[in-house]
Amino acid sequence: MSNLFHKSMYARKDVPSYWEETVQPRSDLGKPLEGDAACDVAIIGGGYTGLSAAMNLAKDSNMKVAVLESGPMGWGASGRNGGFNCLPATKMSTKQMIKKYGEDETKKFWARQLDGVAYTAELEASEGIDYDRQGDGNLEVAHRPQEFDGLHDYAATLKKFGIDSKVMTKQEFAEVGYDSEEQFGALHMKAGFALNPLKFALGLAQAAEKYGATLYPYSHVDNWTKEGATHVLRTAKGALRAKKVLIATNGFYQDGLQKTMDKRILPVISNIITTRPLTDDELAAHNWQVEEPICNTRNLLFYFRKLKDNRLMLGARGDWTGRPDDAERMKQWMAERVYEVFPHWRGVEISHYWRGFVCMSMKLAPSMGYDRDDPSIYYSYGYHANGVNTAPWAGKMMAEIIAGKTTADEAIPVVMRGHTPRFPFASLRVWYLRAAAAWYKWNDD
Ligand SMILES: Cc1cc2nc3c(=O)[nH]c(=O)nc-3n(C[C@H](O)[C@H](O)[C@H](O)COP(=O)(O)OP(=O)(O)OC[C@H]3O[C@@H](n4cnc5c(N)ncnc54)[C@H](O)[C@@H]3O)c2cc1C
């Protein structure tokens, strides 16, 4: 299997995230695969997509299901993201989407995105997952004065797709939200909220196990063959035979495992830092009052929120190599950004730094479906940094398709249906990204 980034990005070592400190060690969630085993549906990847698919299949079908995960359950992006339950999972503008897919399909895409937000919310109660819900809605903040008018345009777009929102001027938001060097008005979208992503992932894993799915953590699939109609997935210590396989590896997929997936994804590093808990006086200095997750209007956006214990969490794009020395540089750069944007917090200690892959693609939207050459292979990936709402919903849809309760044509809007095209000159993927980032940076400054 080949890596697009430094090998340390794929080493299934402990993730030094803040979230890891908020949960119990997960040694009770499954055991590594050893020896031979068999199931009806094997799922590769123990994040929201894989765990939701496993949970729904185990709960609502008579199929025997198993999840193979390289690290502990929730090791990938699902256990270390920013916890924004937000939308939409696309890098296409609405105009572009309508031009390519038409008005009806664009509406269906947005409707399913809202279903995703609602499904993530529903799981808290239906599966008793205590994921530290925070805030009501999502905020978008203009990072410079000329972005403010765009918030009104965005409000009009949201209205078209059935989402209420409210635009506030800099002064209005300074009174009810926060004030800072990069706050020039805000839009409050009445959809979504924030959550603890690792608690959510582990809650899904526990629910999947409760309904009868078998979890195999520390079971990296490094070889995939077929014997007749049976798929054979091999790990270091065992082999799992399955009638059907769901690929749920998102940005952590490594080319070479399965040809239907090769050359299709562009993993992009996203970084997160958290400060130490801020005091009441420090929060008051920026008049901070909001619990909602916040994105700003930069193309290379900053996303941030106040955590339950009053830390600031800030996320931003990463470097292009994944090397450990570049990580150190990113951490310093992000700390500087916190101090610039929130000058009253200059010098506040950064308590945690971590990173992971989000998954982009040529299609600029998620890809869900099954392999046309081998319909026993299913996939769902490419959430464009919006997996908290999309991946659990996608896992549920894939479970229904795999169980034969619905079809891909019925369940998946055209925008998300089928594979994204392969990248031409795929080994240059990261260079395409560099070029795009340089363009965006030029536009942001
Ligand atoms: C830093 C960061 C911040 C983010 N913030 C947000 C946010 O605030 N809101 C939001 O909506 N989205 C966010 N995202 C994106 C979101 O986390 C993902 O879209 C979502 O978690 C994808 O879920 P998944 O289950 O498809 O993939 P993942 O959770 O990445 O799971 C894939 C799993 O597949 C496993 N795997 C890969 N290859 C193999 C193999 N050969 N054998 C066995 N296992 C394998 C990996 O180990 C991994 O655990 C963020 C992502 C990152 C990295």
Coordinates of C-alpha atoms and ligand atoms in Angstrom, one line a residue:
M1 CA 0.0 0.0 0.0
S2 CA 1.3 3.5 -0.8
N3 CA 1.3 6.6 1.3
L4 CA 0.7 10.2 0.1
F5 CA 2.0 11.6 3.3
H6 CA 4.8 10.9 5.9
K7 CA 4.5 7.4 7.4
S8 CA 3.9 8.8 10.9
M9 CA 0.4 10.0 9.7
Y10 CA -0.6 6.3 9.2
A11 CA 1.2 4.8 12.3
R12 CA -1.6 3.7 14.6
K13 CA -0.1 5.3 17.7
D14 CA -2.0 7.2 20.4
V15 CA -3.5 10.4 19.3
P16 CA -2.5 13.3 21.7
S17 CA -5.9 14.9 21.4
Y18 CA -7.8 16.7 24.2
W19 CA -10.7 14.3 23.5
E20 CA -8.6 11.3 24.6
E21 CA -8.4 12.8 28.1
T22 CA -12.2 13.0 28.3
V23 CA -12.9 9.2 27.9
Q24 CA -12.0 6.0 29.6
P25 CA -9.4 3.8 28.0
R26 CA -11.2 1.6 25.4
S27 CA -9.6 -1.8 26.0
D28 CA -13.0 -3.3 26.5
L29 CA -14.1 -2.5 22.9
G30 CA -13.4 -5.7 20.9
K31 CA -10.2 -7.8 20.4
P32 CA -7.8 -7.9 17.5
L33 CA -8.5 -10.5 14.8
E34 CA -6.5 -13.7 15.4
G35 CA -6.9 -16.8 13.2
D36 CA -9.7 -17.4 10.8
A37 CA -13.2 -15.8 11.1
A38 CA -16.2 -15.4 8.8
C39 CA -19.1 -13.0 8.5
D40 CA -21.7 -11.8 6.0
V41 CA -20.5 -8.2 5.9
A42 CA -17.0 -7.0 6.7
I43 CA -16.5 -3.3 7.3
I44 CA -13.0 -1.8 6.9
G45 CA -12.7 1.3 9.1
G46 CA -14.0 1.9 12.6
G47 CA -15.1 5.5 12.4
Y48 CA -18.6 7.0 12.1
T49 CA -19.2 5.5 8.7
G50 CA -18.2 2.0 9.6
L51 CA -19.6 1.9 13.1
S52 CA -22.9 3.3 12.1
A53 CA -23.2 0.8 9.2
A54 CA -22.3 -2.0 11.6
M55 CA -24.7 -0.8 14.3
N56 CA -27.6 -0.5 11.8
L57 CA -26.9 -3.9 10.1
A58 CA -26.5 -5.7 13.4
K59 CA -29.7 -4.1 14.7
D60 CA -32.0 -4.3 11.7
S61 CA -30.9 -7.2 9.6
N62 CA -30.1 -10.9 10.2
M63 CA -26.6 -10.4 8.9
K64 CA -23.4 -11.2 10.8
V65 CA -21.3 -8.1 10.8
A66 CA -17.6 -7.4 11.7
V67 CA -15.6 -4.2 11.8
L68 CA -11.8 -4.3 11.1
E69 CA -10.0 -1.1 12.3
S70 CA -6.2 -0.5 12.1
G71 CA -6.1 1.3 15.5
P72 CA -8.5 1.4 18.4
M73 CA -12.1 2.1 17.5
G74 CA -12.6 5.7 16.5
W75 CA -8.8 6.1 15.9
G76 CA -9.2 8.0 12.6
A77 CA -10.9 11.4 12.0
S78 CA -14.0 10.4 13.9
G79 CA -12.3 10.3 17.2
R80 CA -10.2 13.5 16.7
N81 CA -12.3 16.0 14.8
G82 CA -13.6 19.4 15.9
G83 CA -17.0 18.1 16.8
F84 CA -19.0 20.4 14.5
N85 CA -22.3 18.9 13.6
C86 CA -22.7 21.2 10.6
L87 CA -23.3 21.2 6.8
P88 CA -22.9 21.0 3.8
A89 CA -20.3 18.3 2.9
T90 CA -19.2 19.9 -0.3
K91 CA -16.7 22.3 -1.7
M92 CA -19.0 23.2 -4.6
S93 CA -20.9 26.4 -4.5
T94 CA -24.7 26.1 -4.8
K95 CA -24.4 27.7 -8.2
Q96 CA -21.9 25.1 -9.3
M97 CA -24.0 22.3 -7.9
I98 CA -27.2 23.5 -9.6
K99 CA -25.3 23.9 -12.9
K100 CA -23.9 20.4 -12.7
Y101 CA -26.8 18.5 -11.1
G102 CA -29.9 20.7 -11.5
E103 CA -32.1 22.4 -8.9
D104 CA -34.0 19.3 -7.8
E105 CA -30.9 17.2 -7.1
T106 CA -29.3 20.1 -5.3
K107 CA -32.4 20.4 -3.1
K108 CA -32.2 16.6 -2.4
F109 CA -28.5 17.0 -1.5
W110 CA -29.3 19.7 1.1
A111 CA -32.3 17.8 2.4
R112 CA -30.2 14.7 3.0
Q113 CA -27.5 16.9 4.7
L114 CA -30.2 18.1 7.1
D115 CA -31.2 14.4 7.6
G116 CA -27.6 13.8 8.6
V117 CA -27.6 16.6 11.2
A118 CA -30.9 15.3 12.6
Y119 CA -29.6 11.6 12.7
T120 CA -26.5 12.6 14.6
A121 CA -28.8 14.5 17.1
E122 CA -31.2 11.5 17.3
L123 CA -28.4 9.0 18.2
E124 CA -27.7 10.9 21.4
A125 CA -31.1 9.8 22.8
S126 CA -31.8 6.6 20.8
E127 CA -28.5 5.0 21.7
G128 CA -28.0 6.9 25.0
I129 CA -24.7 8.4 23.8
D130 CA -23.6 11.2 26.1
Y131 CA -21.5 13.3 23.8
D132 CA -21.4 16.6 25.6
R133 CA -23.7 18.5 23.2
Q134 CA -23.0 22.2 23.1
G135 CA -24.8 25.2 21.5
D136 CA -27.7 25.4 19.2
G137 CA -26.9 26.0 15.6
N138 CA -23.7 27.0 13.8
L139 CA -22.0 30.4 13.4
E140 CA -20.2 31.8 10.4
V141 CA -18.1 34.9 11.1
A142 CA -16.9 37.5 8.5
H143 CA -13.1 37.6 8.9
R144 CA -12.8 41.0 7.2
P145 CA -15.4 43.8 6.5
Q146 CA -15.9 43.0 2.8
E147 CA -17.1 39.5 3.7
F148 CA -20.2 40.8 5.6
D149 CA -22.5 41.2 2.5
G150 CA -21.7 37.6 1.6
L151 CA -23.4 36.5 4.9
H152 CA -26.7 37.9 3.6
D153 CA -26.2 36.0 0.3
Y154 CA -25.5 32.9 2.4
A155 CA -28.7 33.5 4.5
A156 CA -30.7 33.6 1.2
T157 CA -29.2 30.3 0.0
L158 CA -29.9 28.7 3.4
K159 CA -33.5 29.9 3.2
K160 CA -33.9 28.3 -0.2
F161 CA -33.0 25.0 1.4
G162 CA -35.3 25.4 4.4
I163 CA -32.7 26.6 7.0
D164 CA -33.5 29.7 9.0
S165 CA -30.6 32.0 9.9
K166 CA -30.0 35.4 11.3
V167 CA -27.3 37.9 10.2
M168 CA -25.8 40.2 12.9
T169 CA -23.6 43.2 12.4
K170 CA -20.2 43.5 14.1
Q171 CA -21.7 45.5 16.9
E172 CA -24.7 43.2 17.4
F173 CA -22.5 40.1 17.5
A174 CA -20.0 41.7 19.8
E175 CA -22.8 42.0 22.3
V176 CA -24.2 38.5 22.1
G177 CA -21.3 36.5 20.6
Y178 CA -17.7 37.7 21.0
D179 CA -15.5 40.5 19.8
S180 CA -12.1 40.1 18.2
E181 CA -9.7 41.4 15.6
E182 CA -11.3 39.2 12.9
Q183 CA -15.0 39.7 13.7
F184 CA -16.9 41.8 11.2
G185 CA -20.4 40.4 11.6
A186 CA -21.8 36.9 11.9
L187 CA -24.5 34.6 10.6
H188 CA -26.3 32.2 13.0
M189 CA -27.6 29.1 11.2
K190 CA -30.4 27.3 13.0
A191 CA -29.0 23.8 12.3
G192 CA -26.5 21.7 14.1
F193 CA -24.5 22.0 17.3
A194 CA -21.1 20.9 18.8
L195 CA -20.3 17.6 20.4
N196 CA -17.4 15.6 21.8
P197 CA -16.4 13.6 18.7
L198 CA -14.6 10.8 20.5
K199 CA -17.4 10.2 22.9
F200 CA -19.7 10.0 19.9
A201 CA -17.5 7.5 18.1
L202 CA -17.1 5.3 21.2
G203 CA -20.8 5.5 21.8
L204 CA -21.5 4.2 18.3
A205 CA -18.9 1.4 18.8
Q206 CA -20.6 0.4 22.1
A207 CA -24.0 0.4 20.4
A208 CA -22.7 -1.7 17.5
E209 CA -21.3 -4.3 19.9
K210 CA -24.6 -4.2 21.9
Y211 CA -26.6 -5.2 18.8
G212 CA -24.2 -8.0 18.0
A213 CA -21.5 -6.6 15.6
T214 CA -18.0 -8.0 16.2
L215 CA -15.3 -5.3 16.6
Y216 CA -11.7 -6.0 15.6
P217 CA -9.5 -3.1 16.8
Y218 CA -5.7 -3.1 15.9
S219 CA -6.6 -5.2 12.8
H220 CA -5.2 -3.4 9.8
V221 CA -6.3 -5.0 6.5
D222 CA -3.1 -5.3 4.4
N223 CA -4.2 -7.8 1.8
W224 CA -7.6 -8.4 0.1
T225 CA -8.2 -11.3 -2.3
K226 CA -11.2 -13.2 -3.5
E227 CA -11.8 -16.9 -3.4
G228 CA -14.8 -17.6 -5.6
A229 CA -17.6 -15.3 -4.3
T230 CA -15.9 -14.9 -0.9
H231 CA -13.7 -11.9 0.0
V232 CA -10.7 -12.7 2.2
L233 CA -9.3 -9.8 4.2
R234 CA -6.0 -10.5 5.8
T235 CA -4.4 -8.8 8.8
A236 CA -1.1 -9.4 10.5
K237 CA -2.6 -12.2 12.6
G238 CA -5.8 -13.4 10.9
A239 CA -8.1 -13.6 7.9
L240 CA -11.7 -12.6 7.8
R241 CA -14.0 -14.2 5.1
A242 CA -17.0 -12.2 4.0
K243 CA -19.8 -12.2 1.4
K244 CA -19.9 -8.4 1.2
V245 CA -17.4 -5.7 2.2
L246 CA -18.0 -2.0 3.0
I247 CA -14.9 0.3 2.6
A248 CA -15.3 3.0 5.3
T249 CA -11.7 4.2 5.4
N250 CA -12.3 7.9 4.2
G251 CA -9.1 10.0 4.3
F252 CA -7.0 7.1 5.8
Y253 CA -7.3 4.9 2.7
Q254 CA -4.0 3.9 1.3
D255 CA -3.8 3.1 -2.4
G256 CA -3.1 -0.5 -3.3
L257 CA -5.7 -2.2 -1.1
Q258 CA -8.6 -2.4 -3.5
K259 CA -8.5 -1.2 -7.1
T260 CA -12.0 0.3 -7.0
M261 CA -10.8 2.9 -4.5
D262 CA -7.3 3.6 -5.8
K263 CA -6.4 7.2 -7.0
R264 CA -9.8 8.6 -6.0
I265 CA -9.2 10.4 -2.7
L266 CA -7.2 13.4 -1.7
P267 CA -6.4 13.3 2.0
V268 CA -5.8 16.8 3.5
I269 CA -4.3 17.4 6.9
S270 CA -6.4 19.4 9.4
N271 CA -4.9 20.6 12.6
I272 CA -6.4 21.4 16.0
I273 CA -5.0 23.2 19.0
T274 CA -6.6 23.9 22.4
T275 CA -5.6 26.4 25.0
R276 CA -5.6 25.8 28.7
P277 CA -9.1 26.6 30.3
L278 CA -9.6 30.4 30.0
T279 CA -10.6 32.3 33.2
D280 CA -13.9 34.2 33.4
D281 CA -11.9 37.4 33.1
E282 CA -10.1 36.3 30.0
L283 CA -13.4 35.3 28.4
A284 CA -15.0 38.6 29.4
A285 CA -12.1 40.4 27.7
H286 CA -13.4 39.3 24.4
N287 CA -17.0 39.3 25.7
W288 CA -17.2 35.6 24.8
Q289 CA -20.7 34.2 25.3
V290 CA -21.3 31.5 22.7
E291 CA -21.3 27.8 22.9
E292 CA -22.0 27.3 19.1
P293 CA -19.3 26.0 16.8
I294 CA -17.8 28.8 14.6
C295 CA -16.3 28.9 11.1
N296 CA -14.9 32.1 9.6
T297 CA -15.2 33.2 6.0
R298 CA -11.6 32.4 5.0
N299 CA -11.4 29.9 2.2
L300 CA -8.7 28.2 4.2
L301 CA -11.0 28.5 7.2
F302 CA -10.4 28.7 10.9
Y303 CA -12.9 26.7 12.9
F304 CA -13.2 27.3 16.6
R305 CA -15.3 26.9 19.6
K306 CA -15.2 27.1 23.4
L307 CA -15.1 23.7 25.0
K308 CA -17.1 22.7 28.1
D309 CA -14.2 23.5 30.4
N310 CA -13.6 27.0 28.8
R311 CA -10.7 26.1 26.6
L312 CA -10.6 27.6 23.1
M313 CA -10.3 24.9 20.4
L314 CA -9.1 26.2 17.0
G315 CA -8.7 24.2 13.8
A316 CA -7.0 25.1 10.6
R317 CA -5.6 23.5 7.4
G318 CA -2.3 21.6 7.7
D319 CA 1.0 21.3 6.0
W320 CA 1.6 19.2 2.8
T321 CA 4.0 16.6 4.1
G322 CA 2.8 15.2 7.4
R323 CA 6.4 15.2 8.7
P324 CA 6.8 15.7 12.5
D325 CA 8.9 18.8 12.1
D326 CA 6.1 20.4 9.9
A327 CA 3.6 19.5 12.7
E328 CA 5.7 21.5 15.2
R329 CA 5.8 24.5 12.8
M330 CA 2.0 24.3 12.3
K331 CA 1.4 24.2 16.1
Q332 CA 3.5 27.4 16.5
W333 CA 1.7 29.1 13.5
M334 CA -1.7 28.2 14.9
A335 CA -0.8 29.5 18.4
E336 CA 0.2 32.8 16.7
R337 CA -3.1 33.0 14.9
V338 CA -5.0 32.6 18.2
Y339 CA -3.0 35.4 19.7
E340 CA -3.5 37.6 16.7
V341 CA -7.2 37.0 16.4
F342 CA -7.8 37.2 20.2
P343 CA -5.1 39.6 21.5
H344 CA -6.4 39.5 25.1
W345 CA -5.3 35.8 25.1
R346 CA -1.8 36.4 23.9
G347 CA 0.6 34.0 25.6
V348 CA -2.1 31.7 26.9
E349 CA -0.6 28.2 27.1
I350 CA -1.5 25.8 24.3
S351 CA -2.4 22.5 26.0
H352 CA -2.9 20.1 23.1
Y353 CA -2.1 19.8 19.4
W354 CA -3.1 17.0 17.1
R355 CA -4.0 16.5 13.4
G356 CA -5.6 14.0 11.0
F357 CA -6.9 13.6 7.5
V358 CA -10.1 15.0 6.0
C359 CA -11.1 13.5 2.7
M360 CA -11.4 15.6 -0.5
S361 CA -12.1 14.4 -4.0
M362 CA -12.4 15.6 -7.6
K363 CA -16.1 15.5 -7.3
L364 CA -16.1 18.0 -4.4
A365 CA -18.9 16.0 -2.7
P366 CA -19.3 12.6 -0.9
S367 CA -19.1 9.4 -2.9
M368 CA -21.5 6.5 -1.9
G369 CA -22.4 3.3 -3.7
Y370 CA -21.1 0.0 -4.8
D371 CA -18.6 -1.2 -7.3
R372 CA -20.1 -1.7 -10.8
D373 CA -17.7 -4.6 -11.6
D374 CA -18.2 -6.3 -8.2
P375 CA -21.5 -5.3 -6.6
S376 CA -20.5 -7.1 -3.4
I377 CA -18.0 -4.2 -2.6
Y378 CA -19.6 -1.1 -1.2
Y379 CA -18.0 2.3 -0.3
S380 CA -18.8 5.6 1.4
Y381 CA -16.2 8.4 1.6
G382 CA -15.2 12.0 0.7
Y383 CA -17.2 14.0 3.2
H384 CA -15.0 17.2 2.6
A385 CA -14.5 17.9 6.3
N386 CA -18.2 17.5 7.2
G387 CA -18.4 14.0 8.4
V388 CA -20.0 14.5 11.8
N389 CA -23.4 15.0 10.1
T390 CA -22.7 13.0 6.9
A391 CA -20.8 9.9 8.0
P392 CA -23.3 8.4 10.6
W393 CA -26.1 9.0 8.2
A394 CA -24.1 7.5 5.3
G395 CA -23.3 4.5 7.4
K396 CA -27.1 4.0 8.0
M397 CA -27.9 4.4 4.3
M398 CA -25.2 1.9 3.3
A399 CA -26.5 -0.6 5.9
E400 CA -30.0 -0.3 4.3
I401 CA -28.6 -0.8 0.8
I402 CA -26.4 -3.7 1.9
A403 CA -29.3 -5.4 3.6
G404 CA -31.4 -4.9 0.5
K405 CA -34.0 -2.7 2.1
T406 CA -33.5 0.1 -0.4
T407 CA -31.3 0.7 -3.4
A408 CA -28.5 3.2 -4.0
D409 CA -30.7 4.9 -6.6
E410 CA -33.5 5.4 -4.1
A411 CA -31.5 6.3 -1.0
I412 CA -28.6 8.4 -2.3
P413 CA -29.1 11.8 -4.1
V414 CA -27.2 12.0 -7.5
V415 CA -24.7 14.5 -6.1
M416 CA -23.4 11.8 -3.7
R417 CA -24.1 8.7 -5.7
G418 CA -21.3 6.7 -7.3
H419 CA -17.5 7.1 -7.2
T420 CA -15.7 10.4 -7.8
P421 CA -13.4 10.3 -10.9
R422 CA -9.8 9.1 -10.4
F423 CA -7.2 11.8 -10.2
P424 CA -5.2 12.1 -13.4
F425 CA -1.4 11.9 -12.6
A426 CA -2.5 10.7 -9.1
S427 CA 1.0 10.7 -7.7
L428 CA 0.8 14.5 -8.1
R429 CA -2.3 14.9 -6.0
V430 CA -0.7 16.7 -3.1
W431 CA 0.8 19.2 -5.6
Y432 CA -2.7 20.0 -6.9
L433 CA -3.6 20.8 -3.3
R434 CA -0.6 23.0 -2.8
A435 CA -1.6 25.0 -5.9
A436 CA -5.2 25.4 -4.7
A437 CA -4.1 26.4 -1.2
A438 CA -1.8 29.1 -2.6
W439 CA -4.7 30.5 -4.7
Y440 CA -7.0 30.5 -1.7
K441 CA -4.4 32.1 0.6
W442 CA -4.0 34.9 -1.9
N443 CA -7.8 35.4 -1.9
D444 CA -8.0 35.3 1.9
D445 CA -5.4 37.9 2.8
Ligands
LIG1 C1 -8.7 17.5 12.6 C2 -10.0 17.2 12.0 C3 -11.1 18.0 12.3 C4 -12.4 17.8 11.7 N1 -13.4 18.5 12.1 C5 -14.6 18.2 11.7 C6 -15.8 18.9 12.2 O1 -15.7 19.7 13.1 N2 -17.0 18.5 11.7 C7 -17.2 17.6 10.8 O2 -18.3 17.4 10.3 N3 -16.1 16.9 10.3 C8 -14.9 17.2 10.7 N4 -13.8 16.4 10.3 C9 -14.0 15.3 9.3 C10 -14.7 14.1 10.0 O3 -14.0 13.8 11.2 C11 -14.7 12.9 9.0 O4 -15.3 13.3 7.8 C12 -15.4 11.7 9.6 O5 -14.9 11.4 10.9 C13 -15.2 10.5 8.7 O6 -15.6 9.4 9.3 P1 -15.2 8.0 8.7 O7 -15.7 6.9 9.6 O8 -15.7 7.9 7.3 O9 -13.6 8.0 8.6 P2 -12.6 7.9 9.8 O10 -13.1 8.3 11.1 O11 -11.3 8.6 9.4 O12 -12.3 6.3 9.9 C14 -11.6 5.6 8.9 C15 -10.9 4.5 9.6 O13 -10.4 3.6 8.7 C16 -9.3 2.9 9.2 N5 -8.6 2.3 8.2 C17 -8.0 2.8 7.1 N6 -7.4 1.8 6.3 C18 -7.6 0.7 7.0 C19 -7.2 -0.7 6.7 N7 -6.5 -1.0 5.6 N8 -7.6 -1.7 7.6 C20 -8.3 -1.3 8.7 N9 -8.7 -0.1 9.0 C21 -8.4 0.9 8.2 C22 -8.5 4.1 9.9 O14 -7.6 3.7 10.9 C23 -9.6 5.0 10.4 O15 -9.8 4.8 11.8 C24 -12.5 16.7 10.8 C25 -11.5 15.8 10.5 C26 -10.2 16.1 11.1 C27 -9.0 15.2 10.8

